[in-house]
């Protein structure tokens, strides 16, 4: 059975998107890409050094992977649009993950600015994947603005306490026609499996892999969890009993 | 608008010494169990009662830093434009009456210096000048920045306190970080060590980071010159300053630096000693207090201490620093203070890699 992940009119086997930040050495990136079988990787344009005579971040990314440059550092739609154009002009392609963050305390994405940037960039032919709060109206507006997918956060960044935005993500999954890729706040493979079981289309995992003592093994663990969650979703979860049933009926004596 | 000056005055009557002395081990234990710590919890962690818990605090601080910043360290270097100064700061080698060799880089010399620094692989530059509005006027700094933009991806400034209009102009030119140390947050001590010159105005300097943040600066790096006054109280207030900027200007990223007072030519001050243990404690307590703040550690510290502090919370390091004017090409003026860690960029790079840290040279583009 083929179950391909379609986004931006491209088809992918893997539903795990990876990142390229926070590693102790860039060479780990290629190993992580291999063990995760990921086919899409996000990278911060701010970190790319095209003038580096030795090796730039890009040299560690397998050539067959879809690059997803992000607008990390943008605080307004104008900055995000500028960064996206620089990314395209510097040969990173026309996919862009929009991240517009105006507060350094909670690192929350600004939905209104994100919608503006998406409208402009989608018209310019970019494949736009915006990072958002799991808000229904923001999601709908982005869909109408031409986003190729939405990327709601699983939990506020750094909270490390499981998927706190679960209910909101599930509303997006139910109502948005474009793919829902859960991004940020996924601390462990079981969190990723959970959102995949709920019907999320894919997950983007960076910190949880990069900060593991063994990123390569952890990348593989996430790949398996995401595959497993996806299969569970496709199979359909069996009836999950709300209440436990006593093995001998508690009211059985009435019928003796 | 309310300012940090007003906010800080709320603490004027607070008895720091009594508070620090009356903390107990139980207090510290309870604080370490909390998920978020408040201002007084942080101050308690700076007390001597936390000595017994230093290892436990370090483990936590190291793990938070890894989660927030990964295994990466941003490398930058300072570039001194001029050491002319009209201020009388008793602790500084540049002070007006100090008989040192003075110099100021011309446009061509700035280019020569920038080329040399660029050859080291450095892309984030910190521009410094002495506090002299006549010999190094705002226009000189601005024009130097225009030249520097051709060579560097990120420009920080550490110059005399500017007006909001001036900060706005520099921000529009692409300057992203303001580095400004209040030196000491104790107003009367501040006036004792800043004898004359524009820098004597405590309040104008204290409110400069707010003006920069309001003008749109992407980040500020604050700190106290540890050793001028009670280091615990000064560091606490510098930390409150970063907290104030973070909470009131959410678009501006905050960083703290921990410069310890060092010897310089003409330095006439006796510093209050701050041990390596204390500075270690400051770093890890601060990390628990403000998890997403950057922490910068300069070449004032030894290579050994810098290596040891690295995993505990540091996110930025200067390298191959020269505190002289023209230090990378042709020296035109004497140094501001002695540096301790004399490693080259290459040597620091090698040490970072051997400790499983990735040296980062570029983390911004002037857009």
Coordinates of C-alpha atoms in Angstrom, one line a residue:
Chain A
X1 CA 0.0 0.0 0.0
X2 CA 1.5 3.3 -0.9
X3 CA 0.9 6.1 1.6
X4 CA 2.8 9.0 0.3
X5 CA 3.1 12.4 2.0
X6 CA 2.1 15.0 -0.6
X7 CA 3.0 18.6 0.0
X8 CA 3.8 21.4 -2.4
X9 CA 2.8 19.0 -5.2
X10 CA 5.7 16.8 -4.3
X11 CA 5.5 13.3 -3.0
X12 CA 7.6 11.9 -0.1
X13 CA 7.9 8.6 1.5
X14 CA 8.9 9.9 4.9
X15 CA 6.7 12.0 7.2
X16 CA 9.6 13.1 9.3
X17 CA 11.0 16.5 8.6
X18 CA 14.3 17.2 10.3
X19 CA 16.4 20.3 11.1
X20 CA 20.0 21.4 10.9
X21 CA 20.5 23.5 14.0
X22 CA 21.9 22.9 17.5
X23 CA 24.3 20.1 16.5
X24 CA 27.7 19.8 18.1
X25 CA 29.1 19.4 14.6
X26 CA 27.5 19.9 11.2
X27 CA 28.7 16.5 9.9
X28 CA 26.1 14.9 12.2
X29 CA 23.4 16.3 9.9
X30 CA 24.2 13.9 7.1
X31 CA 24.2 10.9 9.5
X32 CA 20.9 12.1 11.0
X33 CA 19.4 12.4 7.6
X34 CA 20.4 8.9 6.7
X35 CA 19.2 7.2 9.9
X36 CA 15.9 9.2 9.9
X37 CA 15.2 8.6 6.2
X38 CA 13.9 12.1 6.3
X39 CA 13.5 13.7 2.9
X40 CA 12.8 17.3 3.9
X41 CA 15.2 19.4 6.0
X42 CA 14.8 22.9 7.4
X43 CA 17.7 25.2 7.7
X44 CA 18.1 28.8 9.0
X45 CA 19.2 31.1 6.3
X46 CA 21.0 33.2 8.9
X47 CA 23.3 30.3 9.5
X48 CA 24.2 29.6 5.9
X49 CA 27.5 30.9 4.9
X50 CA 27.9 30.7 1.1
X51 CA 31.3 32.4 1.2
X52 CA 32.8 29.7 3.5
X53 CA 35.8 28.4 1.6
X54 CA 35.8 25.2 3.6
X55 CA 32.3 23.8 3.9
X56 CA 29.0 25.4 4.5
X57 CA 26.0 23.8 6.2
X58 CA 24.6 23.1 2.8
X59 CA 27.4 20.7 2.0
X60 CA 26.3 18.4 4.8
X61 CA 22.8 18.0 3.5
X62 CA 22.3 15.0 1.1
X63 CA 21.6 16.4 -2.4
X64 CA 18.4 14.5 -2.8
X65 CA 16.7 16.2 0.1
X66 CA 14.1 18.9 -0.2
X67 CA 15.5 22.1 1.4
X68 CA 13.2 24.0 3.5
X69 CA 14.9 27.3 4.4
X70 CA 13.3 29.1 7.3
X71 CA 13.0 32.8 8.3
X72 CA 14.4 32.4 11.8
X73 CA 15.2 35.8 13.2
X74 CA 12.3 37.6 11.3
X75 CA 10.2 39.8 13.6
X76 CA 7.9 41.2 10.9
X77 CA 6.3 40.1 7.6
X78 CA 8.6 42.5 5.8
X79 CA 11.7 40.8 7.2
X80 CA 10.3 37.3 6.5
X81 CA 9.6 38.2 2.9
X82 CA 13.1 39.6 2.5
X83 CA 14.7 36.5 4.0
X84 CA 12.6 34.2 1.7
X85 CA 13.8 36.1 -1.4
X86 CA 17.4 36.0 -0.2
X87 CA 17.1 32.3 0.3
X88 CA 15.7 31.8 -3.2
X89 CA 18.3 34.0 -4.8
X90 CA 21.1 32.2 -3.0
X91 CA 20.1 28.9 -4.5
X92 CA 18.1 27.4 -1.7
X93 CA 15.0 26.9 -3.8
X94 CA 11.4 28.2 -3.5
X95 CA 10.3 26.3 -0.4
X96 CA 10.1 28.5 2.7
X97 CA 9.1 27.9 6.3
X98 CA 7.9 31.2 7.7
X99 CA 8.8 31.8 11.3
X100 CA 7.9 35.2 12.6
X101 CA 8.6 35.6 16.3
X102 CA 8.3 38.9 18.1
X103 CA 8.8 37.9 21.6
X104 CA 11.9 36.3 23.1
X105 CA 10.3 35.1 26.2
X106 CA 7.8 32.5 24.9
X107 CA 8.9 32.4 21.2
X108 CA 5.3 32.5 20.0
X109 CA 4.7 32.8 16.3
X110 CA 2.8 35.9 15.2
X111 CA -0.2 34.7 13.2
X112 CA -1.2 38.0 11.7
X113 CA 2.3 38.8 10.4
X114 CA 2.6 35.2 9.1
X115 CA -0.6 35.5 7.1
X116 CA 0.7 38.7 5.4
X117 CA 4.0 37.1 4.5
X118 CA 2.3 34.0 3.2
X119 CA 0.0 35.9 0.9
X120 CA 2.9 37.7 -0.7
X121 CA 5.2 34.8 -0.9
X122 CA 2.6 32.4 -2.2
X123 CA 1.8 34.9 -5.0
X124 CA 5.5 35.0 -5.9
X125 CA 5.5 31.2 -6.4
X126 CA 7.0 30.1 -3.1
X127 CA 5.9 26.8 -1.5
X128 CA 5.0 28.3 1.9
X129 CA 4.9 26.3 5.1
X130 CA 4.1 28.7 8.0
X131 CA 4.9 28.0 11.6
X132 CA 1.8 28.9 13.7
X133 CA -0.1 28.6 16.9
X134 CA -2.8 25.9 16.4
X135 CA -5.5 28.6 15.9
X136 CA -8.5 27.6 13.6
X137 CA -8.9 31.1 12.0
X138 CA -5.2 31.6 11.4
X139 CA -5.1 28.1 9.8
X140 CA -8.1 28.9 7.6
X141 CA -6.6 32.2 6.5
X142 CA -3.3 30.6 5.7
X143 CA -5.1 28.0 3.6
X144 CA -6.8 30.8 1.7
X145 CA -3.6 32.7 1.4
X146 CA -2.0 29.9 -0.5
X147 CA 0.0 28.1 2.1
X148 CA 1.1 24.6 1.1
X149 CA 0.8 23.2 4.7
X150 CA 0.4 24.6 8.2
X151 CA 2.9 23.9 11.0
X152 CA 1.3 24.3 14.4
X153 CA 3.4 24.0 17.5
X154 CA 2.8 20.9 19.6
X155 CA 3.6 22.7 22.8
X156 CA 5.2 26.1 23.6
X157 CA 8.9 25.7 22.9
X158 CA 11.0 24.4 25.7
X159 CA 8.0 23.3 27.9
X160 CA 9.0 19.7 27.5
X161 CA 5.7 18.4 28.9
X162 CA 4.1 16.5 26.1
X163 CA 1.7 17.8 23.5
X164 CA -0.1 20.7 25.3
X165 CA -1.9 21.9 22.2
X166 CA -3.4 18.5 21.4
X167 CA -7.0 19.6 21.1
X168 CA -6.2 22.6 19.0
X169 CA -4.1 20.6 16.6
X170 CA -6.9 18.0 16.3
X171 CA -9.3 20.8 15.3
X172 CA -6.9 21.9 12.6
X173 CA -6.5 18.3 11.3
X174 CA -10.3 18.0 11.1
X175 CA -10.9 21.3 9.3
X176 CA -7.8 22.3 7.2
X177 CA -7.5 20.7 3.8
X178 CA -3.8 21.3 3.4
X179 CA -1.3 19.1 5.4
X180 CA -0.8 19.7 9.1
X181 CA 2.8 19.3 10.1
X182 CA 3.3 19.4 13.9
X183 CA 6.4 21.4 14.7
X184 CA 8.1 22.4 18.0
X185 CA 7.5 21.1 21.5
X186 CA 7.8 17.4 20.5
X187 CA 10.2 16.1 23.1
X188 CA 10.1 12.4 22.6
X189 CA 9.1 9.8 20.0
X190 CA 5.9 8.9 21.9
X191 CA 4.8 12.5 21.5
X192 CA 5.3 12.2 17.7
X193 CA 3.5 8.9 17.6
X194 CA 0.6 10.5 19.5
X195 CA 0.1 13.4 17.0
X196 CA 0.5 11.0 14.1
X197 CA -2.2 8.7 15.5
X198 CA -4.5 11.8 15.7
X199 CA -4.1 12.2 12.0
X200 CA -1.3 14.8 11.6
X201 CA 0.3 14.5 8.2
X202 CA 3.9 14.8 9.4
X203 CA 6.2 16.1 12.2
X204 CA 9.2 18.4 12.2
X205 CA 11.7 17.4 14.8
X206 CA 15.0 19.2 15.5
X207 CA 15.9 19.9 19.1
X208 CA 14.7 16.5 20.4
X209 CA 17.1 14.9 18.0
X210 CA 20.0 17.4 18.2
X211 CA 20.0 17.5 22.0
X212 CA 20.0 13.7 22.4
X213 CA 23.4 12.2 23.5
X214 CA 23.0 10.0 20.4
X215 CA 21.3 12.1 17.7
X216 CA 21.7 9.4 15.0
X217 CA 19.9 6.7 17.0
X218 CA 17.3 9.2 18.2
X219 CA 16.6 10.2 14.6
X220 CA 15.8 6.6 13.8
X221 CA 13.6 6.3 16.9
X222 CA 11.6 9.2 15.7
X223 CA 11.3 7.8 12.2
X224 CA 9.9 4.6 13.7
X225 CA 7.5 6.4 16.0
X226 CA 6.1 8.5 13.2
X227 CA 5.7 5.5 10.9
X228 CA 4.0 3.6 13.7
X229 CA 1.7 6.5 14.6
X230 CA 0.8 6.9 10.9
X231 CA 0.0 3.2 10.5
X232 CA -2.2 3.3 13.6
X233 CA -4.1 6.3 12.2
X234 CA -4.6 4.5 8.8
X235 CA -5.7 1.3 10.5
X236 CA -8.1 3.2 12.7
X237 CA -7.8 2.9 16.4
X238 CA -9.9 0.2 18.0
X239 CA -12.6 1.2 20.5
X240 CA -10.8 2.7 23.5
X241 CA -12.9 2.0 26.6
X242 CA -13.6 5.0 28.7
X243 CA -14.1 3.0 31.8
X244 CA -12.5 -0.3 33.0
X245 CA -14.8 -3.3 33.1
X246 CA -14.7 -5.5 36.2
X247 CA -14.0 -9.1 35.2
X248 CA -17.0 -10.3 37.2
X249 CA -19.9 -7.9 36.8
X250 CA -20.5 -5.9 39.9
X251 CA -24.2 -6.1 39.6
X252 CA -24.2 -9.8 38.6
X253 CA -25.7 -10.8 42.0
X254 CA -29.0 -9.3 40.9
X255 CA -29.5 -12.0 38.4
X256 CA -28.3 -15.0 40.4
Chain B
X1 CA 7.0 55.8 30.1
X2 CA 8.2 53.8 33.0
X3 CA 11.9 53.1 32.9
X4 CA 14.4 50.6 34.4
X5 CA 15.6 53.5 36.5
X6 CA 12.1 53.7 38.2
X7 CA 11.9 50.0 38.4
X8 CA 15.3 49.7 40.1
X9 CA 14.3 52.4 42.6
X10 CA 11.7 50.0 44.0
X11 CA 14.7 48.0 45.3
X12 CA 16.4 50.9 46.9
X13 CA 15.3 50.1 50.4
X14 CA 15.9 46.4 50.1
X15 CA 18.4 45.0 52.6
X16 CA 20.5 42.8 50.3
X17 CA 23.1 41.9 52.9
X18 CA 20.5 40.8 55.5
X19 CA 18.6 38.8 52.8
X20 CA 21.7 37.1 51.5
X21 CA 23.0 36.2 55.0
X22 CA 19.7 34.9 56.2
X23 CA 19.1 32.3 53.4
X24 CA 19.1 28.7 54.5
X25 CA 20.0 25.4 52.8
X26 CA 16.3 24.5 53.0
X27 CA 15.5 27.7 51.0
X28 CA 17.9 26.7 48.3
X29 CA 16.6 23.2 48.1
X30 CA 13.0 24.5 47.7
X31 CA 14.1 26.9 45.0
X32 CA 15.8 24.2 43.0
X33 CA 12.6 22.2 43.0
X34 CA 10.7 25.0 41.3
X35 CA 10.1 25.1 37.6
X36 CA 10.4 28.8 37.4
X37 CA 12.3 31.0 39.8
X38 CA 11.5 34.6 40.6
X39 CA 13.8 37.5 41.4
X40 CA 14.3 36.7 45.1
X41 CA 14.8 33.0 44.4
X42 CA 17.6 34.1 42.0
X43 CA 19.2 36.3 44.5
X44 CA 19.1 33.5 47.1
X45 CA 20.9 31.3 44.6
X46 CA 23.7 33.9 44.5
X47 CA 24.1 33.7 48.3
X48 CA 26.8 31.6 49.9
X49 CA 24.2 29.1 51.0
X50 CA 24.0 27.7 47.5
X51 CA 27.7 26.6 47.5
X52 CA 26.7 23.1 48.5
X53 CA 24.3 22.8 45.6
X54 CA 26.6 24.1 42.9
X55 CA 27.0 20.8 41.1
X56 CA 23.2 20.2 41.1
X57 CA 22.7 23.7 39.8
X58 CA 25.4 23.2 37.1
X59 CA 23.8 20.0 35.8
X60 CA 20.4 21.8 35.4
X61 CA 22.0 24.9 33.9
X62 CA 24.0 22.8 31.4
X63 CA 20.9 20.9 30.3
X64 CA 18.8 24.0 29.9
X65 CA 21.5 25.6 27.8
X66 CA 21.8 22.5 25.6
X67 CA 18.0 22.5 25.1
X68 CA 17.8 26.2 24.2
X69 CA 21.0 26.7 22.3
X70 CA 22.3 23.3 21.4
X71 CA 26.0 22.5 21.4
X72 CA 27.0 25.7 19.6
X73 CA 29.1 28.8 20.5
X74 CA 29.0 32.0 18.6
X75 CA 32.4 33.5 18.0
X76 CA 33.0 37.2 17.6
X77 CA 35.9 39.7 18.0
X78 CA 36.1 43.3 19.1
X79 CA 37.5 46.1 16.8
X80 CA 38.7 49.3 18.5
X81 CA 38.1 52.4 16.4
X82 CA 39.6 54.9 18.7
X83 CA 40.9 55.2 22.3
X84 CA 40.5 59.0 22.7
X85 CA 38.4 59.6 25.7
X86 CA 37.0 62.6 27.6
X87 CA 35.8 60.7 30.6
X88 CA 37.4 60.1 33.9
X89 CA 36.7 56.5 34.8
X90 CA 39.2 55.5 37.5
X91 CA 39.3 51.8 36.5
X92 CA 39.9 52.2 32.8
X93 CA 43.1 52.4 30.8
X94 CA 41.5 54.9 28.3
X95 CA 40.6 57.6 30.9
X96 CA 41.3 61.1 29.8
X97 CA 44.3 61.9 32.0
X98 CA 46.1 58.6 31.5
X99 CA 49.2 59.2 29.5
X100 CA 48.9 56.5 26.9
X101 CA 49.4 56.4 23.1
X102 CA 46.1 57.6 21.6
X103 CA 44.9 56.8 18.1
X104 CA 42.0 56.7 15.8
X105 CA 41.6 54.7 12.7
X106 CA 41.1 56.4 9.3
X107 CA 38.8 54.9 6.7
X108 CA 41.7 53.1 5.1
X109 CA 42.9 51.8 8.4
X110 CA 39.4 50.5 9.2
X111 CA 39.4 48.6 5.9
X112 CA 42.9 47.1 6.7
X113 CA 41.8 46.1 10.1
X114 CA 38.5 44.6 8.8
X115 CA 40.3 42.6 6.1
X116 CA 42.7 41.2 8.7
X117 CA 39.8 40.2 11.0
X118 CA 37.8 38.8 8.2
X119 CA 40.8 36.6 7.2
X120 CA 40.5 35.0 10.6
X121 CA 37.0 33.8 9.6
X122 CA 35.2 36.2 11.9
X123 CA 31.9 37.5 10.6
X124 CA 30.3 38.9 13.8
X125 CA 32.1 42.1 14.9
X126 CA 31.9 44.3 18.0
X127 CA 32.9 47.9 17.3
X128 CA 34.3 49.9 20.2
X129 CA 35.4 53.5 20.8
X130 CA 36.4 55.6 23.8
X131 CA 33.9 58.0 25.0
X132 CA 34.8 61.2 23.1
X133 CA 32.1 62.9 21.2
X134 CA 34.6 65.5 19.8
X135 CA 37.3 63.1 18.4
X136 CA 35.0 60.2 17.7
X137 CA 31.6 61.9 17.0
X138 CA 28.5 59.9 16.1
X139 CA 29.1 60.5 12.4
X140 CA 32.5 58.9 12.6
X141 CA 31.0 55.8 14.2
X142 CA 28.2 55.8 11.6
X143 CA 30.6 56.1 8.7
X144 CA 32.8 53.3 10.1
X145 CA 29.8 51.1 10.3
X146 CA 28.9 51.7 6.7
X147 CA 32.5 50.5 5.8
X148 CA 32.2 47.5 8.1
X149 CA 29.0 46.3 6.6
X150 CA 30.9 45.2 3.5
X151 CA 33.0 42.9 5.6
X152 CA 30.8 41.5 8.4
X153 CA 27.4 39.7 8.7
X154 CA 26.5 41.1 12.1
X155 CA 27.6 44.4 13.7
X156 CA 27.5 45.1 17.4
X157 CA 28.4 48.4 19.0
X158 CA 30.0 49.1 22.3
X159 CA 30.3 52.9 22.3
X160 CA 29.2 55.8 24.5
X161 CA 25.5 56.0 25.3
X162 CA 23.6 57.4 22.3
X163 CA 20.3 59.2 21.9
X164 CA 17.2 57.4 20.6
X165 CA 17.5 59.1 17.2
X166 CA 21.1 58.0 16.9
X167 CA 20.3 54.4 17.8
X168 CA 17.5 54.5 15.3
X169 CA 19.9 55.6 12.6
X170 CA 22.3 52.8 13.4
X171 CA 19.6 50.2 13.6
X172 CA 18.4 51.3 10.1
X173 CA 22.0 50.9 8.9
X174 CA 21.9 47.3 10.0
X175 CA 23.6 47.3 13.5
X176 CA 21.9 44.5 15.4
X177 CA 23.4 44.5 18.9
X178 CA 24.1 47.1 21.6
X179 CA 26.6 46.1 24.2
X180 CA 26.7 48.5 27.1
X181 CA 27.9 47.8 30.6
X182 CA 26.5 50.0 33.4
X183 CA 29.8 49.3 35.2
X184 CA 28.1 49.5 38.6
X185 CA 24.4 49.8 39.4
X186 CA 25.2 51.4 42.7
X187 CA 24.6 55.1 41.9
X188 CA 26.9 56.6 44.6
X189 CA 29.7 54.2 43.7
X190 CA 29.1 55.0 40.0
X191 CA 29.7 58.7 40.7
X192 CA 32.8 57.9 42.7
X193 CA 34.5 56.1 39.9
X194 CA 33.2 58.3 37.0
X195 CA 34.8 61.6 37.9
X196 CA 34.0 63.7 34.9
X197 CA 32.8 63.6 31.3
X198 CA 29.6 62.6 29.7
X199 CA 29.7 59.2 31.2
X200 CA 29.2 60.6 34.6
X201 CA 25.5 60.7 34.1
X202 CA 24.3 57.4 35.7
X203 CA 20.7 57.7 34.5
X204 CA 21.5 58.5 30.8
X205 CA 23.7 55.4 30.6
X206 CA 21.2 53.2 32.5
X207 CA 18.4 54.1 30.1
X208 CA 20.5 53.6 26.9
X209 CA 19.5 49.9 26.4
X210 CA 15.9 51.0 26.6
X211 CA 16.5 53.6 23.9
X212 CA 18.2 51.1 21.7
X213 CA 15.5 48.5 22.2
X214 CA 12.8 51.1 21.4
X215 CA 14.7 52.0 18.2
X216 CA 14.4 48.3 17.1
X217 CA 17.8 46.8 18.0
X218 CA 17.6 43.1 17.7
X219 CA 19.6 42.4 20.8
X220 CA 21.4 44.0 23.8
X221 CA 24.2 42.7 25.9
X222 CA 24.4 44.1 29.4
X223 CA 26.5 43.7 32.5
X224 CA 28.3 45.2 35.4
X225 CA 32.1 45.5 35.7
X226 CA 32.4 42.9 38.5
X227 CA 34.7 44.1 41.2
X228 CA 33.8 47.8 41.2
X229 CA 31.3 47.3 43.9
X230 CA 29.6 44.4 45.7
X231 CA 29.6 41.8 42.8
X232 CA 26.6 39.9 43.9
X233 CA 24.4 43.0 44.1
X234 CA 25.8 44.4 40.9
X235 CA 25.3 41.1 39.0
X236 CA 21.8 40.8 40.4
X237 CA 20.8 44.2 39.2
X238 CA 22.4 43.7 35.8
X239 CA 20.3 40.5 35.6
X240 CA 17.2 42.5 36.5
X241 CA 18.1 44.9 33.8
X242 CA 18.1 42.1 31.2
X243 CA 14.8 40.8 32.6
X244 CA 13.3 44.3 32.3
X245 CA 14.4 44.6 28.6
X246 CA 13.1 41.1 27.9
X247 CA 9.7 41.9 29.4
X248 CA 9.2 45.4 28.1
X249 CA 10.8 45.0 24.6
X250 CA 9.9 41.4 23.7
X251 CA 11.4 41.8 20.2
X252 CA 14.8 42.4 21.6
X253 CA 16.9 39.5 22.6
X254 CA 18.9 39.8 25.8
X255 CA 22.4 38.7 26.7
X256 CA 24.5 39.1 29.8
X257 CA 28.2 39.4 30.0
X258 CA 30.3 39.0 33.1
X259 CA 33.4 41.2 32.8
X260 CA 35.7 41.0 35.8
X261 CA 37.7 44.1 36.6
X262 CA 41.2 43.7 35.2
X263 CA 44.4 45.7 35.5
X264 CA 45.2 48.4 33.0
X265 CA 47.7 51.1 32.7
X266 CA 46.7 53.9 34.9
X267 CA 44.2 51.9 36.8
X268 CA 44.0 53.4 40.2
X269 CA 41.3 51.2 41.7
X270 CA 41.3 48.4 44.2
X271 CA 38.8 45.8 43.0
X272 CA 36.6 43.7 45.2
X273 CA 37.7 40.1 44.5
X274 CA 35.4 37.7 42.8
X275 CA 36.5 34.1 42.9
X276 CA 36.2 31.6 40.0
X277 CA 33.6 29.8 42.1
X278 CA 31.5 32.9 42.4
X279 CA 31.6 33.7 38.7
X280 CA 30.7 30.0 38.0
X281 CA 27.8 30.4 40.4
X282 CA 26.7 33.6 38.7
X283 CA 26.5 32.0 35.3
X284 CA 24.6 28.9 36.4
X285 CA 22.1 30.8 38.6
X286 CA 21.5 33.3 35.8
X287 CA 20.8 30.4 33.4
X288 CA 18.2 29.0 35.8
X289 CA 16.6 32.5 36.1
X290 CA 16.5 33.4 32.4
X291 CA 16.8 30.3 30.3
X292 CA 16.8 31.9 26.9
X293 CA 19.2 34.7 27.5
X294 CA 22.6 34.6 25.8
X295 CA 25.7 34.6 28.1
X296 CA 28.9 36.0 26.8
X297 CA 32.4 35.4 28.3
X298 CA 35.3 37.5 27.1
X299 CA 39.0 36.9 26.8
X300 CA 39.4 38.7 30.1
X301 CA 39.1 35.2 31.5
X302 CA 41.8 32.5 31.2
X303 CA 41.5 29.8 28.5
X304 CA 41.2 27.2 31.2
X305 CA 38.3 28.9 33.0
X306 CA 36.6 29.6 29.7
X307 CA 36.8 26.0 28.7
X308 CA 35.4 24.8 32.0
X309 CA 32.6 27.3 32.0
X310 CA 31.7 26.6 28.4
X311 CA 29.2 23.7 29.0
X312 CA 27.5 25.4 31.9
X313 CA 25.7 28.1 30.1
X314 CA 27.9 30.1 27.8
X315 CA 26.6 30.9 24.3
X316 CA 29.0 33.5 22.9
X317 CA 32.8 34.0 23.1
X318 CA 35.2 36.5 21.8
X319 CA 38.4 35.3 20.3
X320 CA 41.8 36.6 19.3
X321 CA 40.8 39.9 20.9
X322 CA 43.0 43.0 20.8
X323 CA 42.1 45.9 23.0
X324 CA 44.4 48.2 21.2
X325 CA 43.5 50.5 18.3
X326 CA 44.6 48.8 15.1
X327 CA 45.6 45.7 16.9
X328 CA 45.1 43.4 14.0
X329 CA 46.9 45.5 11.4
X330 CA 49.1 48.3 12.7
X331 CA 48.8 49.4 16.3
X332 CA 48.0 53.1 16.7
X333 CA 46.9 53.2 20.3
X334 CA 47.6 51.5 23.6
X335 CA 45.3 48.8 25.1
X336 CA 42.3 49.3 27.3
X337 CA 43.0 46.3 29.5
X338 CA 45.0 43.1 29.5
X339 CA 43.5 40.1 28.1
X340 CA 44.1 36.6 29.5
X341 CA 42.9 34.1 27.0
X342 CA 45.3 34.7 24.1
X343 CA 44.2 31.8 21.9
X344 CA 43.8 32.5 18.2
X345 CA 40.5 31.9 16.5
X346 CA 42.0 28.7 15.1
X347 CA 43.1 27.5 18.6
X348 CA 39.7 28.3 20.1
X349 CA 38.0 26.6 17.2
X350 CA 40.1 23.4 17.8
X351 CA 39.4 23.4 21.5
X352 CA 35.6 23.9 21.0
X353 CA 35.5 21.0 18.5
X354 CA 37.4 18.8 20.9
X355 CA 34.8 19.5 23.6
X356 CA 32.0 18.6 21.1
X357 CA 30.9 22.2 20.6
X358 CA 30.3 23.7 17.2
X359 CA 31.9 27.1 16.7
X360 CA 29.4 29.3 14.8
X361 CA 30.8 32.2 12.8
X362 CA 27.6 33.4 11.1
X363 CA 24.3 33.6 12.8
X364 CA 22.8 36.6 11.0
X365 CA 22.7 38.5 7.7
X366 CA 22.1 42.2 7.6
X367 CA 18.7 42.3 5.9

